[in-house]
XYZ file of C-alpha atoms in Angstrom:
192
model
C 41.819 18.743 -17.953
C 44.250 17.241 -15.362
C 42.622 19.309 -12.629
C 39.270 17.650 -13.433
C 40.702 14.166 -13.392
C 42.590 14.844 -10.122
C 39.512 16.413 -8.488
C 37.357 13.448 -9.522
C 39.857 11.005 -8.096
C 39.975 12.961 -4.695
C 36.180 12.948 -4.605
C 36.153 9.159 -5.302
C 38.761 8.402 -2.759
C 36.984 10.603 -0.205
C 33.754 8.719 -0.805
C 35.556 5.382 -0.440
C 37.007 6.528 2.876
C 33.666 7.780 4.004
C 31.828 4.587 3.288
C 34.549 2.631 5.174
C 33.524 4.528 8.331
C 31.164 3.066 10.892
C 27.588 4.280 10.673
C 27.827 5.838 14.094
C 30.564 8.146 12.847
C 28.385 9.231 9.876
C 25.376 9.758 12.172
C 27.435 12.132 14.346
C 28.056 14.555 11.539
C 25.440 17.176 10.652
C 23.545 16.472 7.435
C 25.267 17.967 4.382
C 28.634 18.561 6.184
C 30.352 15.812 4.216
C 29.054 17.085 0.978
C 30.165 20.629 1.764
C 33.598 19.463 2.744
C 34.217 17.412 -0.314
C 32.806 20.169 -2.568
C 34.929 22.854 -1.072
C 38.124 20.812 -0.953
C 37.688 19.525 -4.486
C 36.875 22.949 -5.892
C 39.983 24.470 -4.143
C 42.139 21.661 -5.451
C 40.814 22.032 -8.970
C 41.356 25.787 -9.127
C 44.833 25.360 -7.559
C 45.818 22.857 -10.126
C 44.255 24.409 -13.082
C 45.100 28.056 -12.565
C 47.552 28.624 -9.819
C 49.940 25.759 -10.768
C 50.367 27.129 -14.344
C 50.619 30.681 -13.035
C 53.308 29.612 -10.583
C 55.296 27.720 -13.226
C 55.111 30.808 -15.575
C 56.132 33.194 -12.917
C 59.003 31.035 -11.688
C 60.369 30.498 -15.199
C 60.052 34.256 -15.895
C 61.897 35.179 -12.741
C 64.649 32.612 -13.229
C 65.244 33.611 -16.847
C 65.197 37.263 -15.942
C 67.796 36.756 -13.237
C 70.095 34.749 -15.532
C 69.864 37.319 -18.246
C 70.339 40.207 -15.767
C 73.457 38.520 -14.265
C 74.828 38.102 -17.703
C 74.236 41.778 -18.530
C 75.230 43.497 -15.296
C 75.836 41.429 -12.086
C 76.023 44.540 -9.876
C 72.727 45.911 -10.976
C 71.185 42.464 -10.628
C 72.539 42.079 -7.111
C 71.130 45.487 -6.042
C 67.767 44.858 -7.680
C 67.321 41.259 -6.443
C 68.261 42.095 -2.778
C 64.634 42.865 -2.130
C 63.588 39.447 -2.971
C 64.974 38.135 0.261
C 62.667 40.472 2.143
C 59.597 39.603 0.060
C 60.345 35.899 0.663
C 60.627 36.452 4.316
C 57.410 38.396 4.591
C 55.532 35.654 2.709
C 57.103 33.013 4.760
C 56.020 34.650 7.966
C 52.534 35.624 6.990
C 51.493 32.526 4.985
C 50.725 30.363 8.086
C 48.406 33.028 9.484
C 46.667 33.287 6.143
C 46.157 29.427 5.932
C 44.747 29.491 9.484
C 42.245 32.243 8.691
C 41.258 30.628 5.419
C 40.482 27.427 7.394
C 38.272 29.395 9.683
C 36.434 30.991 6.670
C 35.895 27.492 5.228
C 34.508 26.211 8.539
C 31.977 28.884 8.583
C 31.109 28.144 4.907
C 30.637 24.529 5.758
C 28.356 25.473 8.737
C 26.281 27.743 6.365
C 26.058 24.898 3.815
C 24.989 22.430 6.470
C 22.147 24.780 7.629
C 21.116 25.217 4.032
C 21.015 21.477 3.466
C 18.988 20.946 6.642
C 16.508 23.533 5.427
C 16.167 22.058 1.998
C 16.044 18.536 3.364
C 13.042 19.361 5.511
C 11.484 22.257 3.659
C 7.951 21.029 4.178
C 8.428 20.756 7.895
C 10.033 24.193 8.010
C 7.190 25.731 6.065
C 4.526 23.949 8.146
C 6.007 25.220 11.392
C 6.546 28.659 10.105
C 10.222 28.575 10.800
C 11.417 30.143 7.518
C 12.577 33.347 9.228
C 14.294 31.527 12.076
C 16.175 29.277 9.644
C 16.875 32.212 7.384
C 18.452 34.062 10.356
C 20.435 30.980 11.268
C 21.823 30.705 7.701
C 22.477 34.503 7.515
C 24.343 34.351 10.762
C 26.788 31.752 9.274
C 27.161 33.734 6.145
C 27.847 36.904 8.097
C 30.368 35.000 10.136
C 32.106 33.738 7.070
C 32.236 37.331 5.766
C 33.596 38.553 9.089
C 36.319 35.919 9.146
C 37.136 36.651 5.493
C 37.589 40.370 6.317
C 40.117 39.412 9.023
C 42.345 38.225 6.166
C 42.496 41.736 4.651
C 45.357 43.026 6.885
C 47.426 39.980 6.135
C 46.950 40.322 2.427
C 47.882 43.933 2.648
C 50.923 42.955 4.670
C 51.961 40.507 2.094
C 51.457 42.919 -0.818
C 52.835 46.193 0.619
C 56.526 45.240 1.012
C 56.712 43.895 -2.545
C 55.191 47.013 -4.005
C 57.441 49.301 -1.869
C 60.578 47.281 -2.803
C 59.777 47.520 -6.470
C 59.469 51.286 -6.225
C 62.538 51.675 -4.161
C 64.637 49.475 -6.387
C 63.351 51.391 -9.488
C 64.392 54.623 -7.901
C 67.856 53.203 -6.925
C 68.405 51.884 -10.460
C 67.473 55.177 -11.996
C 69.891 57.050 -9.651
C 72.621 54.420 -10.471
C 71.979 54.926 -14.218
C 71.969 58.762 -13.771
C 75.397 58.571 -12.013
C 76.786 56.205 -14.749
C 75.607 58.763 -17.476
C 77.241 61.683 -15.538
C 80.496 59.815 -15.237
C 80.273 58.813 -18.924
C 79.668 62.377 -20.040
C 82.373 63.755 -17.685
C 84.962 61.335 -19.161
C 84.053 61.857 -22.849
C 83.053 65.480 -22.855
């Protein structure tokens, strides 16, 4: 509910700022670009607030609680296990700016595709009368393909973000099993 209110407030403020601009500024923009920008920005903001914020708070509280309990139980095991967090944080810190840049490029291509679609629907009779349907469809498809191509360029960065975390989890699990195995051997050697 809060995300809907905040999204509506952002749209309203965007429209107020847009109407404060001189007409020459608005005429310089392609038709539909402002609508596409506000729609994409508001939907990203709405999803970010409604889903991602709650997920972030839940995950953060889970990790903090787990670390506190783990330190109370066995600080040495916790130190070994949580040492991988530093690497994960470093990897995300390094790769996130690249991800944001590529996401901006994808959004730019989406805005251009939306602008072309708005031009087509705004003058659909003229497009049909001139027989330019295929030309306009190719133009729109070109921007959609460009958006897809730019989106695929994000794949290696996402893989680079995910791989160290998975590898560290597996490595730490093996190290903890080995540590527990040694502890059991020492225990059985002493009390056997």
